[in-house]
Amino acid sequence: MLAGRLHLTERALRMESVPVPEPQAGQVRIRVEAAGVCLSDVHLIDGTLTPLYLPGDVVTLGHEVAGVVDAFGDDVEGWQPGQRVLLQAGERDRRGTVLTRGVDYDGGWAEYVVASADTVVPIPDDLPFEQACIIPDAVSTPWAAVTDTARTRPGEAVGVWGVGGLGAHAVQLLRLVGAAPVIAVEPLAAARDRAAALGADAVLDPADTAFRDAVLELTGGRGLDVAFDFAGVTAVREQALTVLGRRGRLVLAGIANQPVTIASDSPFNYFQQAVLGHYGSEAEHVEQLVSLARQGRLDLSASISDVLPLADAEEAVRRVHTKQGNPIRLILRP
């Protein structure tokens, strides 16, 4: 079968022919119908990220995967060939270590992939594979940030910095939980337009000299209850802290690998503010989102920027890296 294999010693992505994997005990083999291309895939290729637990130096990329059940190993029950599913983005090993699909073990940039049966999630017939595959990570990460880390409540004023693959979904999900107003903050005009189309109540340019005044006017003078950094940029954190209100929370969902600096502890302490770290999501978040999609509460059709053949994975990586076309998600289809 064809697979997109990352050779870590050279940081080279190669499309290669490899054997179709055989499911072992407790595993299900999936015929891949769609796989997302994430910025973290790009960072694995360019060396910004490195797998922590990969046993060798070659891995098939792809942690956002959907397809149909093809075969299963011993001790697997409850699945039928042809059943439509998506895969959780990772699993825990026997020691409890969290492993990421397509990073620490082979992922879904391939025609077939094997997965532990407990990481396979059924999806409804009317949920397209292209939309289903991005629920793990692209949608579940902001959903977990909104509902668990920030514990966003209805009526709370929120700001979303960075309306890319994660932030674009955060705008939709914040509306879903009743946050208001939802303010998108983006330097790119095209991304601001996209945020407005996805339901942001207001869109602001962070470089606007009247930025702080605009936030205060939109929030009735109280400032933000929650600020989400999906950009992973130091300047974003610094700006967000200036517009937090009383008991405001700054949620760091983007990774900058830089110190987090609070300019002065006096107002930070007086207003009882907080900085919260966030990473990824749990299995229940994916299941919640599938349920919301099944009930017609979640429409991800606008998130699919383009669909490319698996053989064009290198082109997809280039487009994500250069932000060509300002994509939310590009999808590979075997």
Short mmCIF file of C-alpha atoms in Angstrom, two decimals:
data_model
loop_
_atom_site.label_atom_id
_atom_site.label_comp_id
_atom_site.label_asym_id
_atom_site.label_seq_id
_atom_site.Cartn_x
_atom_site.Cartn_y
_atom_site.Cartn_z
CA MET A 1 0.00 0.00 0.00
CA LEU A 2 1.01 3.66 -0.36
CA ALA A 3 2.03 5.52 2.80
CA GLY A 4 3.50 8.90 3.68
CA ARG A 5 6.59 8.01 5.72
CA LEU A 6 8.68 10.51 7.69
CA HIS A 7 12.38 9.60 7.90
CA LEU A 8 13.49 11.44 11.02
CA THR A 9 17.25 11.28 10.50
CA GLU A 10 16.81 13.26 7.28
CA ARG A 11 13.54 15.00 8.17
CA ALA A 12 12.27 13.80 4.80
CA LEU A 13 8.70 12.85 3.86
CA ARG A 14 8.60 10.08 1.26
CA MET A 15 5.67 8.40 -0.38
CA GLU A 16 6.55 4.71 -0.21
CA SER A 17 5.05 1.29 -0.85
CA VAL A 18 4.84 -0.68 2.41
CA PRO A 19 3.06 -3.91 3.43
CA VAL A 20 -0.59 -3.70 4.46
CA PRO A 21 -0.55 -4.00 8.27
CA GLU A 22 -2.12 -7.04 9.91
CA PRO A 23 -4.29 -6.42 12.98
CA GLN A 24 -3.00 -8.09 16.12
CA ALA A 25 -5.03 -9.15 19.15
CA GLY A 26 -7.19 -6.26 20.30
CA GLN A 27 -6.68 -4.30 17.08
CA VAL A 28 -8.92 -3.21 14.22
CA ARG A 29 -7.70 -2.52 10.69
CA ILE A 30 -9.24 0.52 9.02
CA ARG A 31 -9.39 1.27 5.32
CA VAL A 32 -8.60 4.96 5.35
CA GLU A 33 -11.09 7.24 3.58
CA ALA A 34 -9.77 10.60 4.79
CA ALA A 35 -6.82 11.93 6.79
CA GLY A 36 -6.18 15.51 7.92
CA VAL A 37 -3.00 17.49 7.41
CA CYS A 38 -2.16 19.35 10.61
CA LEU A 39 0.44 22.03 11.30
CA SER A 40 2.04 19.61 13.77
CA ASP A 41 2.67 17.25 10.83
CA VAL A 42 4.56 20.09 9.18
CA HIS A 43 6.51 20.70 12.39
CA LEU A 44 7.47 17.02 12.58
CA ILE A 45 8.90 17.27 9.09
CA ASP A 46 10.75 20.54 9.63
CA GLY A 47 12.20 19.45 12.97
CA THR A 48 10.26 21.78 15.26
CA LEU A 49 8.69 18.69 16.86
CA THR A 50 10.33 15.31 17.53
CA PRO A 51 8.57 12.09 18.63
CA LEU A 52 9.33 11.16 22.22
CA TYR A 53 8.39 7.48 22.16
CA LEU A 54 8.88 6.31 18.57
CA PRO A 55 10.91 3.06 18.75
CA GLY A 56 12.66 3.63 15.41
CA ASP A 57 13.42 6.55 13.10
CA VAL A 58 10.63 6.13 10.52
CA VAL A 59 6.89 6.66 11.03
CA THR A 60 3.77 6.99 8.89
CA LEU A 61 2.31 10.43 9.62
CA GLY A 62 -1.35 11.27 10.22
CA HIS A 63 -3.23 11.56 13.54
CA GLU A 64 -6.58 12.70 12.10
CA VAL A 65 -8.12 9.63 10.47
CA ALA A 66 -11.52 8.30 9.39
CA GLY A 67 -12.51 5.29 7.33
CA VAL A 68 -14.27 1.94 7.46
CA VAL A 69 -13.57 -1.22 9.43
CA ASP A 70 -11.72 -3.69 7.21
CA ALA A 71 -10.58 -6.51 9.53
CA PHE A 72 -9.88 -7.19 13.19
CA GLY A 73 -7.63 -9.34 15.32
CA ASP A 74 -8.41 -11.80 18.09
CA ASP A 75 -10.40 -10.70 21.14
CA VAL A 76 -12.16 -7.91 19.22
CA GLU A 77 -15.94 -7.81 19.40
CA GLY A 78 -18.68 -5.39 18.42
CA TRP A 79 -17.32 -4.27 15.05
CA GLN A 80 -18.46 -5.19 11.58
CA PRO A 81 -16.60 -4.89 8.25
CA GLY A 82 -17.68 -1.74 6.45
CA GLN A 83 -18.63 0.12 9.62
CA ARG A 84 -17.89 3.85 9.39
CA VAL A 85 -15.47 5.09 12.07
CA LEU A 86 -12.93 7.68 13.10
CA LEU A 87 -9.84 7.06 15.21
CA GLN A 88 -8.82 8.77 18.41
CA ALA A 89 -5.57 10.68 17.89
CA GLY A 90 -3.67 8.51 20.35
CA GLU A 91 -3.75 5.95 23.11
CA ARG A 92 -2.06 5.01 26.38
CA ASP A 93 0.45 2.19 26.58
CA ARG A 94 0.60 -0.33 29.43
CA ARG A 95 2.56 2.13 31.58
CA GLY A 96 -0.01 4.87 31.07
CA THR A 97 2.17 6.88 28.70
CA VAL A 98 0.16 8.86 26.16
CA LEU A 99 1.24 7.95 22.62
CA THR A 100 0.20 9.97 19.59
CA ARG A 101 -0.86 8.31 16.35
CA GLY A 102 1.30 9.35 13.43
CA VAL A 103 4.01 10.50 15.83
CA ASP A 104 4.90 7.71 18.24
CA TYR A 105 3.44 4.94 16.06
CA ASP A 106 2.17 4.64 12.49
CA GLY A 107 -0.71 6.90 11.53
CA GLY A 108 -3.24 7.33 8.76
CA TRP A 109 -1.42 8.85 5.80
CA ALA A 110 -1.83 5.44 4.24
CA GLU A 111 -4.37 3.21 2.55
CA TYR A 112 -4.80 1.13 5.72
CA VAL A 113 -4.02 1.66 9.39
CA VAL A 114 -4.37 -0.52 12.48
CA ALA A 115 -5.70 0.82 15.77
CA SER A 116 -6.45 -0.48 19.24
CA ALA A 117 -10.14 -1.34 19.33
CA ASP A 118 -10.77 1.07 22.21
CA THR A 119 -9.58 4.01 20.07
CA VAL A 120 -12.13 3.35 17.30
CA VAL A 121 -15.27 5.55 17.40
CA PRO A 122 -18.38 4.90 15.26
CA ILE A 123 -19.68 7.82 13.22
CA PRO A 124 -23.14 8.46 11.72
CA ASP A 125 -23.80 7.69 8.06
CA ASP A 126 -24.48 11.34 7.22
CA LEU A 127 -21.15 12.64 8.61
CA PRO A 128 -18.70 12.86 5.68
CA PHE A 129 -15.33 11.18 6.24
CA GLU A 130 -13.55 14.45 5.41
CA GLN A 131 -15.31 16.17 8.30
CA ALA A 132 -15.14 13.20 10.67
CA CYS A 133 -11.38 12.80 10.41
CA ILE A 134 -10.63 16.29 11.75
CA ILE A 135 -12.74 15.92 14.89
CA PRO A 136 -9.81 14.37 16.79
CA ASP A 137 -7.41 17.30 17.35
CA ALA A 138 -8.56 20.11 15.02
CA VAL A 139 -11.97 20.24 16.71
CA SER A 140 -11.51 18.30 19.95
CA THR A 141 -8.50 20.36 21.08
CA PRO A 142 -10.38 23.69 21.09
CA TRP A 143 -13.50 21.94 22.43
CA ALA A 144 -11.52 20.68 25.43
CA ALA A 145 -9.95 24.12 25.87
CA VAL A 146 -13.38 25.80 25.83
CA THR A 147 -15.30 23.34 27.99
CA ASP A 148 -12.73 21.81 30.36
CA THR A 149 -9.69 24.06 30.73
CA ALA A 150 -11.50 27.41 30.55
CA ARG A 151 -14.87 26.08 31.76
CA THR A 152 -16.50 28.75 29.62
CA ARG A 153 -19.98 29.70 30.77
CA PRO A 154 -22.92 31.12 28.78
CA GLY A 155 -22.76 34.88 28.47
CA GLU A 156 -19.04 35.15 29.13
CA ALA A 157 -17.05 37.50 26.92
CA VAL A 158 -14.27 35.69 25.10
CA GLY A 159 -11.42 36.51 22.75
CA VAL A 160 -9.84 34.11 20.25
CA TRP A 161 -6.35 34.99 19.06
CA GLY A 162 -5.41 33.10 15.87
CA VAL A 163 -8.23 31.90 13.60
CA GLY A 164 -6.39 29.01 11.94
CA GLY A 165 -7.02 25.27 12.18
CA LEU A 166 -7.85 25.41 15.90
CA GLY A 167 -9.10 28.95 16.39
CA ALA A 168 -11.60 28.76 13.54
CA HIS A 169 -13.29 25.87 15.30
CA ALA A 170 -13.04 27.63 18.66
CA VAL A 171 -15.19 30.45 17.28
CA GLN A 172 -17.92 27.99 16.32
CA LEU A 173 -17.67 26.02 19.57
CA LEU A 174 -17.78 29.12 21.76
CA ARG A 175 -21.02 30.14 20.08
CA LEU A 176 -22.30 26.61 20.68
CA VAL A 177 -21.77 26.91 24.46
CA GLY A 178 -23.32 30.39 24.58
CA ALA A 179 -20.28 32.64 25.04
CA ALA A 180 -20.98 36.26 24.07
CA PRO A 181 -19.52 38.28 22.62
CA VAL A 182 -17.07 36.09 20.73
CA ILE A 183 -14.24 38.36 19.56
CA ALA A 184 -11.78 37.03 16.97
CA VAL A 185 -8.35 38.67 16.89
CA GLU A 186 -6.34 38.15 13.70
CA PRO A 187 -3.69 40.14 11.77
CA LEU A 188 -4.73 38.64 8.42
CA ALA A 189 -7.73 40.28 6.76
CA ALA A 190 -8.79 37.03 5.04
CA ALA A 191 -8.76 35.19 8.37
CA ARG A 192 -10.82 37.96 9.98
CA ASP A 193 -13.38 37.62 7.19
CA ARG A 194 -13.44 33.87 7.79
CA ALA A 195 -13.98 34.35 11.51
CA ALA A 196 -16.94 36.62 10.82
CA ALA A 197 -18.42 34.05 8.45
CA LEU A 198 -18.04 31.37 11.13
CA GLY A 199 -20.01 33.43 13.62
CA ALA A 200 -17.65 35.75 15.49
CA ASP A 201 -19.57 38.70 16.94
CA ALA A 202 -16.63 41.00 16.23
CA VAL A 203 -13.27 40.74 14.46
CA LEU A 204 -10.30 42.89 15.43
CA ASP A 205 -6.82 43.54 14.10
CA PRO A 206 -4.33 43.19 16.99
CA ALA A 207 -2.22 45.98 15.45
CA ASP A 208 -5.06 48.50 15.69
CA THR A 209 -4.00 51.31 18.04
CA ALA A 210 -7.56 51.39 19.41
CA PHE A 211 -7.56 47.64 20.10
CA ARG A 212 -7.96 47.79 23.88
CA ASP A 213 -10.68 50.45 23.68
CA ALA A 214 -12.55 48.29 21.15
CA VAL A 215 -12.47 45.26 23.45
CA LEU A 216 -13.70 47.28 26.40
CA GLU A 217 -16.52 48.77 24.34
CA LEU A 218 -17.58 45.33 23.09
CA THR A 219 -17.61 43.95 26.65
CA GLY A 220 -19.38 46.84 28.32
CA GLY A 221 -16.16 47.97 29.97
CA ARG A 222 -15.54 44.76 31.91
CA GLY A 223 -12.93 43.14 29.70
CA LEU A 224 -12.70 39.50 28.68
CA ASP A 225 -13.73 36.63 30.88
CA VAL A 226 -11.60 34.26 28.80
CA ALA A 227 -8.81 34.88 26.28
CA PHE A 228 -7.65 31.96 24.12
CA ASP A 229 -4.21 31.96 22.55
CA PHE A 230 -4.36 29.58 19.59
CA ALA A 231 -1.46 31.31 17.84
CA GLY A 232 1.35 30.35 20.20
CA VAL A 233 2.93 33.81 20.05
CA THR A 234 4.43 35.73 22.98
CA ALA A 235 2.94 39.04 21.81
CA VAL A 236 -0.52 37.47 21.87
CA ARG A 237 -0.20 36.54 25.55
CA GLU A 238 1.04 40.01 26.43
CA GLN A 239 -1.84 41.68 24.59
CA ALA A 240 -4.48 39.31 25.97
CA LEU A 241 -3.43 40.01 29.55
CA THR A 242 -4.12 43.73 29.01
CA VAL A 243 -7.79 43.11 28.21
CA LEU A 244 -8.66 40.45 30.81
CA GLY A 245 -11.39 41.40 33.25
CA ARG A 246 -11.93 40.42 36.86
CA ARG A 247 -11.31 36.68 37.32
CA GLY A 248 -10.34 36.52 33.66
CA ARG A 249 -8.56 33.43 32.37
CA LEU A 250 -5.86 33.32 29.71
CA VAL A 251 -5.76 29.86 28.12
CA LEU A 252 -2.54 28.90 26.34
CA ALA A 253 -3.57 26.43 23.62
CA GLY A 254 -0.81 27.46 21.22
CA ILE A 255 2.79 26.55 22.03
CA ALA A 256 5.46 29.24 21.79
CA ASN A 257 8.28 27.52 23.72
CA GLN A 258 8.87 30.88 25.37
CA PRO A 259 8.52 32.25 28.92
CA VAL A 260 5.11 33.54 29.96
CA THR A 261 5.56 36.98 31.49
CA ILE A 262 3.10 38.89 33.66
CA ALA A 263 4.01 42.56 33.45
CA SER A 264 2.83 43.35 36.99
CA ASP A 265 1.52 41.04 39.67
CA SER A 266 -0.46 43.80 41.41
CA PRO A 267 -3.37 44.07 38.92
CA PHE A 268 -3.08 40.35 38.12
CA ASN A 269 -3.56 39.48 41.78
CA TYR A 270 -6.10 42.22 42.48
CA PHE A 271 -8.35 41.09 39.65
CA GLN A 272 -7.76 37.40 40.59
CA GLN A 273 -6.78 36.45 37.08
CA ALA A 274 -5.28 33.14 35.91
CA VAL A 275 -3.08 31.70 33.19
CA LEU A 276 -4.04 28.14 32.23
CA GLY A 277 -2.08 25.70 30.12
CA HIS A 278 -3.91 23.49 27.66
CA TYR A 279 -2.90 20.54 25.51
CA GLY A 280 -4.94 18.22 23.30
CA SER A 281 -8.12 16.49 24.40
CA GLU A 282 -9.46 13.30 25.97
CA ALA A 283 -11.45 10.49 24.41
CA GLU A 284 -14.74 11.81 25.80
CA HIS A 285 -14.29 15.12 23.98
CA VAL A 286 -14.19 13.35 20.63
CA GLU A 287 -17.25 11.30 21.55
CA GLN A 288 -19.12 14.46 22.62
CA LEU A 289 -18.37 16.11 19.28
CA VAL A 290 -19.51 13.08 17.30
CA SER A 291 -22.74 13.19 19.29
CA LEU A 292 -23.18 16.90 18.54
CA ALA A 293 -22.62 16.21 14.83
CA ARG A 294 -25.14 13.37 14.97
CA GLN A 295 -27.70 15.74 16.50
CA GLY A 296 -27.10 18.37 13.82
CA ARG A 297 -25.50 20.86 16.22
CA LEU A 298 -22.04 20.85 14.60
CA ASP A 299 -21.40 21.63 10.93
CA LEU A 300 -17.77 21.28 9.84
CA SER A 301 -18.31 21.63 6.11
CA ALA A 302 -16.65 25.05 6.01
CA SER A 303 -13.52 23.57 7.59
CA ILE A 304 -12.58 21.45 4.58
CA SER A 305 -10.43 23.77 2.51
CA ASP A 306 -9.45 21.16 -0.09
CA VAL A 307 -9.13 17.41 -0.65
CA LEU A 308 -6.00 16.02 -2.29
CA PRO A 309 -4.94 12.48 -3.26
CA LEU A 310 -2.71 10.74 -0.72
CA ALA A 311 0.03 10.70 -3.34
CA ASP A 312 0.08 14.53 -3.15
CA ALA A 313 0.88 14.64 0.57
CA GLU A 314 4.05 16.63 -0.03
CA GLU A 315 2.06 19.30 -1.87
CA ALA A 316 -0.44 19.43 0.99
CA VAL A 317 2.38 19.91 3.48
CA ARG A 318 3.81 22.74 1.38
CA ARG A 319 0.44 24.49 1.24
CA VAL A 320 -0.07 24.24 4.99
CA HIS A 321 3.48 25.48 5.63
CA THR A 322 3.09 28.50 3.34
CA LYS A 323 -0.56 29.06 4.33
CA GLN A 324 -1.46 29.03 0.64
CA GLY A 325 -5.16 29.74 0.35
CA ASN A 326 -5.43 30.35 4.11
CA PRO A 327 -6.64 26.78 4.77
CA ILE A 328 -8.45 25.55 7.87
CA ARG A 329 -7.81 21.90 7.00
CA LEU A 330 -6.50 20.08 3.95
CA ILE A 331 -7.56 16.44 3.62
CA LEU A 332 -5.72 13.50 2.04
CA ARG A 333 -7.80 10.80 0.38
CA PRO A 334 -6.18 7.44 -0.54
#
